[in-house]
Amino acid sequence: MKQELSDRDKALLSNIDQFNSTFRDSGWHVSNVSIQSRDLSRIQLNNSSIRQAEITQIVIKDGVVQNTTFEDVNFISPSFNNTEFNNVQFIDSVFDYPKFMSVKFTGTKFTNCKFKGVKVENSQFNTSLFEETSDERGVFVNAEFDNTRFNNNKFNYSSFYNGKINNSVFLSSSLKDVKFYDMQTSEVMFENDTFNGTTFTKGTGAGLKFSRCRGEKGLTFVRTTLENIIFEDCNDLRYLTIHGTTVNNLSFNRNQNIINPALNESKLNSLSIRNSEFSQFDIEESEITGNSLISNSVIKGFNFSS
């Protein structure tokens, strides 16, 4: 069972200015504690560590947390608003129904963490890392990810709306029934990932690259406008669908066992297929202009219709 905070810490947390002054240099270091139902707005948490703790229904507004480690912490319904996290580590921690509103993460690492029902709005993730972390039914609205990596993560029924992803990598991750809606993307790489029912809708930007990816239910692009969509070294990618989409360059290189891809009501300036194997490629009511190429490839069933 977690212990209550000491009377001294309780008193200090009731006076945030005094708390900030007391721990400005030494940091606040606590373990095996329970922190409940506190308004910690304007907190300045520097060079601190919180371990083996349970934090329930706290509110932090206009706070700054930096150079701090949270390890084996269970966050239950926390609310963060207009707060900065700089060089913060979250390790082996659980977030149940957290809210992040206008929060900025810089150099923040989430390692072996679990998110359930997270809600993120108008927030930024810069040079951050999510590693061996899972998200269940998270909703990200107007969230921006820049130079952020997602390594060995699991996304289940996650949704990303009206945000931006730039210079970021999804590596060895699983995306099940994930929705990307009206997202702006630039230099985004999906590498060695597994897709099951992932959809990109109304997205724009420089494009997406998929390398060594696979999927039972595959990928769907709907009414998306991108400079490039590139598939490279992908195997066993099923039911790739591109609908009502405009792409300058759609490229397949060194892909094996791409099953039932479909291109319909779309416009391509260039279609390039090299060293790849497809099963039943359907192209319907689509325009392909410019320079296109099919080289050293096997297509078992090619259907064109208008």
mmCIF file of C-alpha atoms in Angstrom:
data_model
loop_
_atom_site.group_PDB
_atom_site.id
_atom_site.type_symbol
_atom_site.label_atom_id
_atom_site.label_comp_id
_atom_site.label_asym_id
_atom_site.label_seq_id
_atom_site.Cartn_x
_atom_site.Cartn_y
_atom_site.Cartn_z
ATOM 1 C CA MET A 1 0.000 0.000 0.000
ATOM 2 C CA LYS A 2 1.228 3.477 -0.857
ATOM 3 C CA GLN A 3 1.984 5.814 2.013
ATOM 4 C CA GLU A 4 0.586 9.280 2.443
ATOM 5 C CA LEU A 5 2.878 12.209 1.902
ATOM 6 C CA SER A 6 4.626 13.573 4.940
ATOM 7 C CA ASP A 7 2.939 16.456 6.729
ATOM 8 C CA ARG A 8 5.770 18.709 5.554
ATOM 9 C CA ASP A 9 5.266 17.802 1.885
ATOM 10 C CA LYS A 10 1.503 18.213 2.186
ATOM 11 C CA ALA A 11 1.964 21.674 3.633
ATOM 12 C CA LEU A 12 4.422 22.671 0.923
ATOM 13 C CA LEU A 13 2.172 21.410 -1.874
ATOM 14 C CA SER A 14 -0.613 23.553 -0.433
ATOM 15 C CA ASN A 15 1.630 26.578 -0.996
ATOM 16 C CA ILE A 16 3.138 26.123 -4.476
ATOM 17 C CA ASP A 17 5.366 29.189 -4.269
ATOM 18 C CA GLN A 18 6.952 27.876 -1.087
ATOM 19 C CA PHE A 19 7.264 24.375 -2.633
ATOM 20 C CA ASN A 20 9.025 25.796 -5.687
ATOM 21 C CA SER A 21 11.424 27.791 -3.530
ATOM 22 C CA THR A 22 12.204 24.866 -1.209
ATOM 23 C CA PHE A 23 13.046 22.354 -3.949
ATOM 24 C CA ARG A 24 14.408 24.686 -6.628
ATOM 25 C CA ASP A 25 17.974 23.392 -6.320
ATOM 26 C CA SER A 26 17.770 20.030 -4.551
ATOM 27 C CA GLY A 27 14.730 18.663 -6.372
ATOM 28 C CA TRP A 28 11.851 16.747 -4.816
ATOM 29 C CA HIS A 29 12.501 13.026 -4.348
ATOM 30 C CA VAL A 30 9.733 10.737 -3.095
ATOM 31 C CA SER A 31 8.832 7.064 -3.433
ATOM 32 C CA ASN A 32 6.034 4.681 -2.466
ATOM 33 C CA VAL A 33 3.596 7.541 -1.940
ATOM 34 C CA SER A 34 0.016 8.414 -2.805
ATOM 35 C CA ILE A 35 -0.813 11.906 -4.081
ATOM 36 C CA GLN A 36 -4.526 12.598 -4.414
ATOM 37 C CA SER A 37 -6.868 15.333 -5.626
ATOM 38 C CA ARG A 38 -4.508 18.274 -5.564
ATOM 39 C CA ASP A 39 -4.299 21.434 -7.609
ATOM 40 C CA LEU A 40 -0.603 21.766 -8.352
ATOM 41 C CA SER A 41 -0.870 24.633 -10.803
ATOM 42 C CA ARG A 42 2.273 26.732 -11.330
ATOM 43 C CA ILE A 43 4.457 23.960 -9.950
ATOM 44 C CA GLN A 44 8.163 24.143 -10.861
ATOM 45 C CA LEU A 45 9.496 20.600 -10.607
ATOM 46 C CA ASN A 46 13.224 20.493 -11.351
ATOM 47 C CA ASN A 47 15.831 17.722 -11.049
ATOM 48 C CA SER A 48 13.349 15.533 -9.191
ATOM 49 C CA SER A 49 12.307 11.890 -9.002
ATOM 50 C CA ILE A 50 8.973 10.267 -8.178
ATOM 51 C CA ARG A 51 8.973 6.475 -7.972
ATOM 52 C CA GLN A 52 6.481 3.739 -7.111
ATOM 53 C CA ALA A 53 3.706 6.269 -6.656
ATOM 54 C CA GLU A 54 0.005 6.610 -7.290
ATOM 55 C CA ILE A 55 -1.120 10.054 -8.439
ATOM 56 C CA THR A 56 -4.884 10.535 -8.589
ATOM 57 C CA GLN A 57 -6.876 13.430 -10.070
ATOM 58 C CA ILE A 58 -4.182 16.059 -9.873
ATOM 59 C CA VAL A 59 -4.453 19.289 -11.852
ATOM 60 C CA ILE A 60 -1.396 21.098 -13.157
ATOM 61 C CA LYS A 61 -1.828 24.366 -15.051
ATOM 62 C CA ASP A 62 0.962 26.715 -16.097
ATOM 63 C CA GLY A 63 3.597 24.378 -14.698
ATOM 64 C CA VAL A 64 7.127 23.441 -15.729
ATOM 65 C CA VAL A 65 8.614 19.989 -15.176
ATOM 66 C CA GLN A 66 12.202 19.428 -16.255
ATOM 67 C CA ASN A 67 15.087 17.005 -15.764
ATOM 68 C CA THR A 68 12.777 14.790 -13.751
ATOM 69 C CA THR A 69 12.088 11.040 -13.658
ATOM 70 C CA PHE A 70 8.738 9.337 -13.019
ATOM 71 C CA GLU A 71 9.211 5.586 -12.564
ATOM 72 C CA ASP A 72 6.524 3.004 -11.801
ATOM 73 C CA VAL A 73 3.928 5.720 -11.337
ATOM 74 C CA ASN A 74 0.198 5.177 -11.828
ATOM 75 C CA PHE A 75 -1.498 8.373 -13.027
ATOM 76 C CA ILE A 76 -5.282 8.218 -12.592
ATOM 77 C CA SER A 77 -7.302 10.929 -14.392
ATOM 78 C CA PRO A 78 -4.648 13.647 -14.246
ATOM 79 C CA SER A 79 -5.168 16.959 -16.043
ATOM 80 C CA PHE A 80 -2.298 19.001 -17.511
ATOM 81 C CA ASN A 81 -2.929 22.403 -19.058
ATOM 82 C CA ASN A 82 -0.438 24.861 -20.562
ATOM 83 C CA THR A 83 2.448 22.957 -18.984
ATOM 84 C CA GLU A 84 5.967 22.210 -20.228
ATOM 85 C CA PHE A 85 7.859 18.917 -19.873
ATOM 86 C CA ASN A 86 11.561 19.297 -20.691
ATOM 87 C CA ASN A 87 13.957 16.330 -20.603
ATOM 88 C CA VAL A 88 11.537 14.293 -18.519
ATOM 89 C CA GLN A 89 11.500 10.483 -18.335
ATOM 90 C CA PHE A 90 8.408 8.376 -17.717
ATOM 91 C CA ILE A 91 9.407 4.743 -17.064
ATOM 92 C CA ASP A 92 7.116 1.745 -16.441
ATOM 93 C CA SER A 93 4.210 4.093 -15.775
ATOM 94 C CA VAL A 94 0.458 3.920 -16.421
ATOM 95 C CA PHE A 95 -1.810 6.764 -17.536
ATOM 96 C CA ASP A 96 -5.538 6.128 -17.061
ATOM 97 C CA TYR A 97 -7.691 8.719 -18.838
ATOM 98 C CA PRO A 98 -5.207 11.591 -18.695
ATOM 99 C CA LYS A 99 -5.817 14.970 -20.354
ATOM 100 C CA PHE A 100 -3.076 17.051 -21.924
ATOM 101 C CA MET A 101 -4.251 20.468 -23.121
ATOM 102 C CA SER A 102 -1.770 22.908 -24.697
ATOM 103 C CA VAL A 103 1.155 20.939 -23.316
ATOM 104 C CA LYS A 104 4.669 21.067 -24.763
ATOM 105 C CA PHE A 105 6.976 18.048 -24.511
ATOM 106 C CA THR A 106 10.648 18.556 -25.418
ATOM 107 C CA GLY A 107 13.191 15.754 -25.160
ATOM 108 C CA THR A 108 10.675 13.663 -23.214
ATOM 109 C CA LYS A 109 10.933 9.865 -23.096
ATOM 110 C CA PHE A 110 8.125 7.393 -22.417
ATOM 111 C CA THR A 111 9.541 3.896 -21.829
ATOM 112 C CA ASN A 112 7.312 0.854 -21.276
ATOM 113 C CA CYS A 113 4.320 3.038 -20.450
ATOM 114 C CA LYS A 114 0.617 2.353 -20.932
ATOM 115 C CA PHE A 115 -1.954 4.938 -21.984
ATOM 116 C CA LYS A 116 -5.668 4.290 -21.758
ATOM 117 C CA GLY A 117 -8.201 6.819 -22.990
ATOM 118 C CA VAL A 118 -5.664 9.626 -23.293
ATOM 119 C CA LYS A 119 -6.935 12.940 -24.657
ATOM 120 C CA VAL A 120 -4.378 15.300 -26.154
ATOM 121 C CA GLU A 121 -5.322 18.690 -27.621
ATOM 122 C CA ASN A 122 -3.242 21.550 -29.052
ATOM 123 C CA SER A 123 -0.033 20.004 -27.767
ATOM 124 C CA GLN A 124 3.493 19.601 -29.144
ATOM 125 C CA PHE A 125 5.988 16.736 -28.983
ATOM 126 C CA ASN A 126 9.522 17.782 -29.982
ATOM 127 C CA THR A 127 12.518 15.406 -30.150
ATOM 128 C CA SER A 128 10.610 12.975 -27.950
ATOM 129 C CA LEU A 129 10.664 9.170 -27.743
ATOM 130 C CA PHE A 130 7.936 6.599 -27.137
ATOM 131 C CA GLU A 131 9.491 3.162 -26.605
ATOM 132 C CA GLU A 132 7.669 -0.110 -25.904
ATOM 133 C CA THR A 133 4.639 1.964 -25.012
ATOM 134 C CA SER A 134 0.971 1.201 -25.706
ATOM 135 C CA ASP A 135 -2.023 3.418 -26.385
ATOM 136 C CA GLU A 136 -5.639 2.242 -26.124
ATOM 137 C CA ARG A 137 -8.297 4.478 -27.699
ATOM 138 C CA GLY A 138 -6.259 7.651 -27.404
ATOM 139 C CA VAL A 139 -7.507 10.804 -29.144
ATOM 140 C CA PHE A 140 -4.978 13.367 -30.405
ATOM 141 C CA VAL A 141 -6.467 16.622 -31.723
ATOM 142 C CA ASN A 142 -4.298 19.399 -33.203
ATOM 143 C CA ALA A 143 -1.235 17.633 -31.843
ATOM 144 C CA GLU A 144 2.148 18.216 -33.484
ATOM 145 C CA PHE A 145 4.953 15.645 -33.549
ATOM 146 C CA ASP A 146 8.368 16.860 -34.692
ATOM 147 C CA ASN A 147 11.502 14.699 -34.692
ATOM 148 C CA THR A 148 9.690 12.128 -32.581
ATOM 149 C CA ARG A 149 10.242 8.358 -32.607
ATOM 150 C CA PHE A 150 7.789 5.583 -31.815
ATOM 151 C CA ASN A 151 9.771 2.372 -31.227
ATOM 152 C CA ASN A 152 8.086 -0.983 -30.566
ATOM 153 C CA ASN A 153 4.767 0.597 -29.674
ATOM 154 C CA LYS A 154 1.195 -0.670 -29.835
ATOM 155 C CA PHE A 155 -1.607 1.603 -30.999
ATOM 156 C CA ASN A 156 -5.117 0.183 -30.642
ATOM 157 C CA TYR A 157 -8.072 2.261 -31.889
ATOM 158 C CA SER A 158 -6.034 5.468 -31.609
ATOM 159 C CA SER A 159 -7.149 8.595 -33.512
ATOM 160 C CA PHE A 160 -5.122 11.546 -34.759
ATOM 161 C CA TYR A 161 -7.059 14.597 -36.012
ATOM 162 C CA ASN A 162 -6.012 17.881 -37.647
ATOM 163 C CA GLY A 163 -2.403 17.683 -36.520
ATOM 164 C CA LYS A 164 1.113 17.505 -37.944
ATOM 165 C CA ILE A 165 3.795 14.816 -38.054
ATOM 166 C CA ASN A 166 7.214 15.940 -39.280
ATOM 167 C CA ASN A 167 10.566 14.151 -39.510
ATOM 168 C CA SER A 168 9.303 11.301 -37.357
ATOM 169 C CA VAL A 169 9.619 7.499 -37.371
ATOM 170 C CA PHE A 170 7.288 4.659 -36.400
ATOM 171 C CA LEU A 171 9.575 1.634 -35.935
ATOM 172 C CA SER A 172 8.575 -1.998 -35.276
ATOM 173 C CA SER A 173 5.174 -0.887 -34.055
ATOM 174 C CA SER A 174 1.654 -2.279 -34.332
ATOM 175 C CA LEU A 175 -1.191 -0.057 -35.542
ATOM 176 C CA LYS A 176 -4.647 -1.600 -35.208
ATOM 177 C CA ASP A 177 -7.700 0.352 -36.375
ATOM 178 C CA VAL A 178 -5.779 3.628 -36.158
ATOM 179 C CA LYS A 179 -7.186 6.741 -37.833
ATOM 180 C CA PHE A 180 -5.141 9.631 -39.202
ATOM 181 C CA TYR A 181 -7.589 12.357 -40.257
ATOM 182 C CA ASP A 182 -6.646 15.631 -41.953
ATOM 183 C CA MET A 183 -3.018 15.301 -40.879
ATOM 184 C CA GLN A 184 -0.111 17.201 -42.433
ATOM 185 C CA THR A 185 2.935 14.977 -42.887
ATOM 186 C CA SER A 186 6.514 15.575 -43.964
ATOM 187 C CA GLU A 187 9.354 13.047 -43.986
ATOM 188 C CA VAL A 188 7.422 10.420 -42.041
ATOM 189 C CA MET A 189 8.774 6.856 -42.055
ATOM 190 C CA PHE A 190 6.938 3.670 -41.093
ATOM 191 C CA GLU A 191 9.533 0.909 -40.759
ATOM 192 C CA ASN A 192 8.939 -2.749 -39.909
ATOM 193 C CA ASP A 193 5.418 -1.942 -38.729
ATOM 194 C CA THR A 194 2.242 -4.031 -38.778
ATOM 195 C CA PHE A 195 -1.005 -2.474 -39.979
ATOM 196 C CA ASN A 196 -4.485 -3.768 -39.363
ATOM 197 C CA GLY A 197 -7.230 -1.418 -40.497
ATOM 198 C CA THR A 198 -5.202 1.805 -40.476
ATOM 199 C CA THR A 199 -6.727 4.725 -42.403
ATOM 200 C CA PHE A 200 -5.312 8.013 -43.688
ATOM 201 C CA THR A 201 -8.127 10.419 -44.595
ATOM 202 C CA LYS A 202 -7.858 13.917 -46.130
ATOM 203 C CA GLY A 203 -4.163 14.173 -45.318
ATOM 204 C CA THR A 204 -1.732 16.507 -47.081
ATOM 205 C CA GLY A 205 2.009 16.972 -47.228
ATOM 206 C CA ALA A 206 5.295 15.785 -48.647
ATOM 207 C CA GLY A 207 4.411 12.168 -48.154
ATOM 208 C CA LEU A 208 4.875 8.869 -46.375
ATOM 209 C CA LYS A 209 7.355 6.025 -46.712
ATOM 210 C CA PHE A 210 6.618 2.428 -45.701
ATOM 211 C CA SER A 211 9.598 0.096 -45.373
ATOM 212 C CA ARG A 212 9.469 -3.609 -44.395
ATOM 213 C CA CYS A 213 5.823 -3.279 -43.349
ATOM 214 C CA ARG A 214 3.040 -5.877 -43.342
ATOM 215 C CA GLY A 215 -0.626 -6.175 -42.475
ATOM 216 C CA GLU A 216 -3.623 -8.480 -42.528
ATOM 217 C CA LYS A 217 -6.176 -5.748 -43.121
ATOM 218 C CA GLY A 218 -3.673 -3.333 -44.541
ATOM 219 C CA LEU A 219 -3.862 0.367 -45.249
ATOM 220 C CA THR A 220 -6.459 2.723 -46.683
ATOM 221 C CA PHE A 221 -5.944 6.207 -48.114
ATOM 222 C CA VAL A 222 -9.096 8.284 -48.647
ATOM 223 C CA ARG A 223 -9.226 11.741 -50.260
ATOM 224 C CA THR A 224 -5.588 12.309 -49.439
ATOM 225 C CA THR A 225 -3.238 14.664 -51.304
ATOM 226 C CA LEU A 226 0.451 13.776 -51.001
ATOM 227 C CA GLU A 227 3.634 14.330 -52.916
ATOM 228 C CA ASN A 228 4.837 10.750 -52.394
ATOM 229 C CA ILE A 229 3.652 7.387 -51.119
ATOM 230 C CA ILE A 230 6.531 4.917 -51.173
ATOM 231 C CA PHE A 231 6.450 1.195 -50.365
ATOM 232 C CA GLU A 232 9.816 -0.517 -50.079
ATOM 233 C CA ASP A 233 10.720 -4.072 -49.013
ATOM 234 C CA CYS A 234 7.182 -4.726 -47.725
ATOM 235 C CA ASN A 235 5.933 -8.318 -47.484
ATOM 236 C CA ASP A 236 2.456 -9.742 -46.921
ATOM 237 C CA LEU A 237 0.699 -6.402 -47.097
ATOM 238 C CA ARG A 238 -2.979 -7.118 -47.765
ATOM 239 C CA TYR A 239 -5.827 -4.969 -49.031
ATOM 240 C CA LEU A 240 -3.981 -1.741 -49.670
ATOM 241 C CA THR A 241 -6.647 0.699 -50.890
ATOM 242 C CA ILE A 242 -6.129 4.155 -52.378
ATOM 243 C CA HIS A 243 -9.422 5.969 -52.977
ATOM 244 C CA GLY A 244 -10.123 9.494 -54.193
ATOM 245 C CA THR A 245 -6.494 10.386 -53.629
ATOM 246 C CA THR A 246 -4.037 12.600 -55.505
ATOM 247 C CA VAL A 247 -0.374 11.536 -55.434
ATOM 248 C CA ASN A 248 2.496 12.874 -57.460
ATOM 249 C CA ASN A 249 4.529 9.696 -57.073
ATOM 250 C CA LEU A 250 3.260 6.260 -56.026
ATOM 251 C CA SER A 251 6.237 3.915 -55.848
ATOM 252 C CA PHE A 252 6.670 0.189 -55.109
ATOM 253 C CA ASN A 253 10.188 -1.271 -54.886
ATOM 254 C CA ARG A 254 11.292 -4.756 -53.740
ATOM 255 C CA ASN A 255 7.888 -5.700 -52.328
ATOM 256 C CA GLN A 256 6.668 -9.295 -52.086
ATOM 257 C CA ASN A 257 3.176 -10.725 -51.764
ATOM 258 C CA ILE A 258 1.188 -7.501 -51.964
ATOM 259 C CA ILE A 259 -2.349 -8.933 -52.021
ATOM 260 C CA ASN A 260 -5.402 -7.258 -53.563
ATOM 261 C CA PRO A 261 -4.222 -3.653 -53.763
ATOM 262 C CA ALA A 262 -6.830 -1.294 -55.244
ATOM 263 C CA LEU A 263 -6.566 2.138 -56.788
ATOM 264 C CA ASN A 264 -9.841 3.890 -57.521
ATOM 265 C CA GLU A 265 -11.046 7.399 -58.329
ATOM 266 C CA SER A 266 -7.482 8.644 -57.839
ATOM 267 C CA LYS A 267 -4.952 10.719 -59.753
ATOM 268 C CA LEU A 268 -1.277 9.813 -60.101
ATOM 269 C CA ASN A 269 1.421 11.720 -61.901
ATOM 270 C CA SER A 270 3.757 8.745 -61.716
ATOM 271 C CA LEU A 271 3.349 5.046 -60.898
ATOM 272 C CA SER A 272 6.557 3.085 -60.416
ATOM 273 C CA ILE A 273 6.642 -0.678 -59.792
ATOM 274 C CA ARG A 274 10.063 -2.305 -59.511
ATOM 275 C CA ASN A 275 11.165 -5.767 -58.385
ATOM 276 C CA SER A 276 7.808 -6.482 -56.772
ATOM 277 C CA GLU A 277 5.117 -9.158 -56.687
ATOM 278 C CA PHE A 278 1.395 -8.451 -56.602
ATOM 279 C CA SER A 279 -1.729 -10.553 -56.487
ATOM 280 C CA GLN A 280 -4.732 -8.991 -58.258
ATOM 281 C CA PHE A 281 -4.049 -5.276 -58.709
ATOM 282 C CA ASP A 282 -7.284 -3.378 -59.500
ATOM 283 C CA ILE A 283 -7.246 0.116 -60.985
ATOM 284 C CA GLU A 284 -10.658 1.722 -61.467
ATOM 285 C CA GLU A 285 -11.734 5.181 -62.626
ATOM 286 C CA SER A 286 -8.263 6.606 -62.030
ATOM 287 C CA GLU A 287 -5.865 8.802 -63.996
ATOM 288 C CA ILE A 288 -2.174 8.007 -64.387
ATOM 289 C CA THR A 289 -0.160 10.636 -66.230
ATOM 290 C CA GLY A 290 3.510 11.519 -66.577
ATOM 291 C CA ASN A 291 6.272 8.933 -66.582
ATOM 292 C CA SER A 292 5.337 5.517 -65.205
ATOM 293 C CA LEU A 293 7.311 2.273 -65.054
ATOM 294 C CA ILE A 294 6.827 -1.441 -64.382
ATOM 295 C CA SER A 295 10.135 -3.313 -64.198
ATOM 296 C CA ASN A 296 11.179 -6.835 -63.094
ATOM 297 C CA SER A 297 7.844 -7.431 -61.412
ATOM 298 C CA VAL A 298 5.113 -10.070 -61.276
ATOM 299 C CA ILE A 299 1.460 -9.024 -61.230
ATOM 300 C CA LYS A 300 -0.936 -11.963 -60.992
ATOM 301 C CA GLY A 301 -4.102 -10.348 -62.276
ATOM 302 C CA PHE A 302 -4.161 -6.736 -63.451
ATOM 303 C CA ASN A 303 -7.583 -5.158 -63.884
ATOM 304 C CA PHE A 304 -8.162 -1.755 -65.496
ATOM 305 C CA SER A 305 -11.675 -0.341 -65.691
ATOM 306 C CA SER A 306 -13.269 3.061 -66.133
#
